[in-house]
Amino acid sequence: MTEPTTTDTNREVGPSGGFDFNQPSIISLCYLASFVTGISGLVGIVLAHVWAGDNQAEWAKSHFSYLIRTFWIGLVVSVVLTITVIGMILLPLPAIWVGVRSVLSLIKAQKQEPMPDPKTLLF
């Protein structure tokens, strides 16, 4: 039987290199699950704000910044588009943007790599 390994943040990772439920990954999964549930994005943003204050590894800090900005910018753009009639046609665009950014963060979090530029509006 192979023993679990310990990473730089003292979390155990399975010997098979399976899915790592680190905090940024959990937040990304909440954002992605909100496309089905509609409410889990709110859970994700609360967790992001709470966990961002904890002592984290440098790679995780960039994810919190990236994910917090993703939520708030996506929400503001969606509200503005909802207010305008022509914006209703473009409403899927912020959802796609949030989905892509969440997947990118999830992939990087699994490798425990920082987000290259957490302040960017692009991907």
GROMACS .gro file of C-alpha atoms in nm:
model
  123
    1MET     CA    1   0.000   0.000   0.000
    2THR     CA    2   0.144   0.336  -0.104
    3GLU     CA    3   0.144   0.621   0.147
    4PRO     CA    4  -0.009   0.958   0.056
    5THR     CA    5   0.238   1.235  -0.017
    6THR     CA    6   0.242   1.576   0.147
    7THR     CA    7   0.246   1.893  -0.063
    8ASP     CA    8   0.392   2.235   0.015
    9THR     CA    9   0.074   2.334   0.206
   10ASN     CA   10   0.076   2.017   0.417
   11ARG     CA   11  -0.227   1.864   0.249
   12GLU     CA   12  -0.228   1.500   0.163
   13VAL     CA   13  -0.257   1.403  -0.199
   14GLY     CA   14  -0.344   1.050  -0.295
   15PRO     CA   15  -0.069   0.827  -0.435
   16SER     CA   16  -0.237   0.799  -0.773
   17GLY     CA   17  -0.220   1.173  -0.829
   18GLY     CA   18  -0.601   1.186  -0.830
   19PHE     CA   19  -0.819   1.493  -0.802
   20ASP     CA   20  -0.695   1.739  -0.540
   21PHE     CA   21  -0.981   1.913  -0.361
   22ASN     CA   22  -0.778   2.220  -0.271
   23GLN     CA   23  -0.958   2.544  -0.189
   24PRO     CA   24  -0.928   2.711  -0.533
   25SER     CA   25  -1.054   2.389  -0.694
   26ILE     CA   26  -1.357   2.383  -0.466
   27ILE     CA   27  -1.440   2.745  -0.553
   28SER     CA   28  -1.403   2.674  -0.926
   29LEU     CA   29  -1.630   2.371  -0.893
   30CYS     CA   30  -1.890   2.584  -0.712
   31TYR     CA   31  -1.884   2.837  -0.995
   32LEU     CA   32  -1.923   2.562  -1.255
   33ALA     CA   33  -2.200   2.392  -1.055
   34SER     CA   34  -2.392   2.720  -1.052
   35PHE     CA   35  -2.474   2.661  -1.420
   36VAL     CA   36  -2.686   2.370  -1.297
   37THR     CA   37  -2.795   2.476  -0.948
   38GLY     CA   38  -2.803   2.853  -0.990
   39ILE     CA   39  -2.699   2.913  -0.628
   40SER     CA   40  -2.364   2.743  -0.571
   41GLY     CA   41  -2.180   3.041  -0.723
   42LEU     CA   42  -2.282   3.236  -0.414
   43VAL     CA   43  -2.132   2.964  -0.195
   44GLY     CA   44  -1.815   2.984  -0.405
   45ILE     CA   45  -1.775   3.360  -0.366
   46VAL     CA   46  -1.833   3.343   0.010
   47LEU     CA   47  -1.571   3.068   0.039
   48ALA     CA   48  -1.331   3.268  -0.180
   49HIS     CA   49  -1.358   3.575   0.042
   50VAL     CA   50  -1.328   3.372   0.364
   51TRP     CA   51  -1.038   3.156   0.247
   52ALA     CA   52  -0.850   3.445   0.083
   53GLY     CA   53  -0.775   3.579   0.431
   54ASP     CA   54  -0.608   3.257   0.542
   55ASN     CA   55  -0.237   3.202   0.512
   56GLN     CA   56  -0.208   3.041   0.173
   57ALA     CA   57   0.067   2.932  -0.061
   58GLU     CA   58   0.157   3.192  -0.325
   59TRP     CA   59   0.000   2.991  -0.605
   60ALA     CA   60  -0.333   2.979  -0.417
   61LYS     CA   61  -0.339   3.355  -0.350
   62SER     CA   62  -0.337   3.426  -0.722
   63HIS     CA   63  -0.633   3.191  -0.767
   64PHE     CA   64  -0.837   3.367  -0.499
   65SER     CA   65  -0.779   3.704  -0.663
   66TYR     CA   66  -0.862   3.560  -1.005
   67LEU     CA   67  -1.178   3.382  -0.889
   68ILE     CA   68  -1.308   3.675  -0.683
   69ARG     CA   69  -1.264   3.910  -0.980
   70THR     CA   70  -1.427   3.654  -1.208
   71PHE     CA   71  -1.740   3.640  -0.995
   72TRP     CA   72  -1.786   4.013  -0.940
   73ILE     CA   73  -1.705   4.122  -1.295
   74GLY     CA   74  -1.929   3.848  -1.436
   75LEU     CA   75  -2.212   3.955  -1.206
   76VAL     CA   76  -2.181   4.326  -1.288
   77VAL     CA   77  -2.166   4.263  -1.663
   78SER     CA   78  -2.465   4.027  -1.643
   79VAL     CA   79  -2.672   4.282  -1.450
   80VAL     CA   80  -2.585   4.562  -1.693
   81LEU     CA   81  -2.674   4.340  -1.990
   82THR     CA   82  -3.001   4.239  -1.827
   83ILE     CA   83  -3.101   4.603  -1.782
   84THR     CA   84  -3.054   4.681  -2.149
   85VAL     CA   85  -3.286   4.518  -2.399
   86ILE     CA   86  -3.013   4.451  -2.658
   87GLY     CA   87  -2.800   4.305  -2.380
   88MET     CA   88  -3.041   4.016  -2.336
   89ILE     CA   89  -2.908   3.875  -2.663
   90LEU     CA   90  -2.549   3.899  -2.533
   91LEU     CA   91  -2.627   3.755  -2.188
   92PRO     CA   92  -2.467   3.414  -2.261
   93LEU     CA   93  -2.127   3.580  -2.314
   94PRO     CA   94  -2.052   3.656  -1.945
   95ALA     CA   95  -2.163   3.302  -1.855
   96ILE     CA   96  -1.919   3.157  -2.108
   97TRP     CA   97  -1.648   3.392  -1.978
   98VAL     CA   98  -1.705   3.278  -1.616
   99GLY     CA   99  -1.710   2.914  -1.724
  100VAL     CA  100  -1.384   2.935  -1.918
  101ARG     CA  101  -1.207   3.123  -1.638
  102SER     CA  102  -1.332   2.870  -1.382
  103VAL     CA  103  -1.204   2.577  -1.588
  104LEU     CA  104  -0.865   2.747  -1.639
  105SER     CA  105  -0.835   2.808  -1.266
  106LEU     CA  106  -0.936   2.449  -1.191
  107ILE     CA  107  -0.670   2.312  -1.426
  108LYS     CA  108  -0.397   2.534  -1.278
  109ALA     CA  109  -0.510   2.458  -0.921
  110GLN     CA  110  -0.479   2.086  -0.984
  111LYS     CA  111  -0.117   2.142  -1.083
  112GLN     CA  112  -0.074   2.387  -0.793
  113GLU     CA  113   0.044   2.652  -1.037
  114PRO     CA  114  -0.036   3.022  -0.992
  115MET     CA  115  -0.258   3.209  -1.232
  116PRO     CA  116  -0.024   3.399  -1.467
  117ASP     CA  117  -0.205   3.734  -1.436
  118PRO     CA  118  -0.494   3.728  -1.187
  119LYS     CA  119  -0.587   4.091  -1.262
  120THR     CA  120  -0.649   4.035  -1.634
  121LEU     CA  121  -0.994   4.049  -1.787
  122LEU     CA  122  -0.892   3.798  -2.049
  123PHE     CA  123  -0.850   3.429  -1.989
   0.00000   0.00000   0.00000
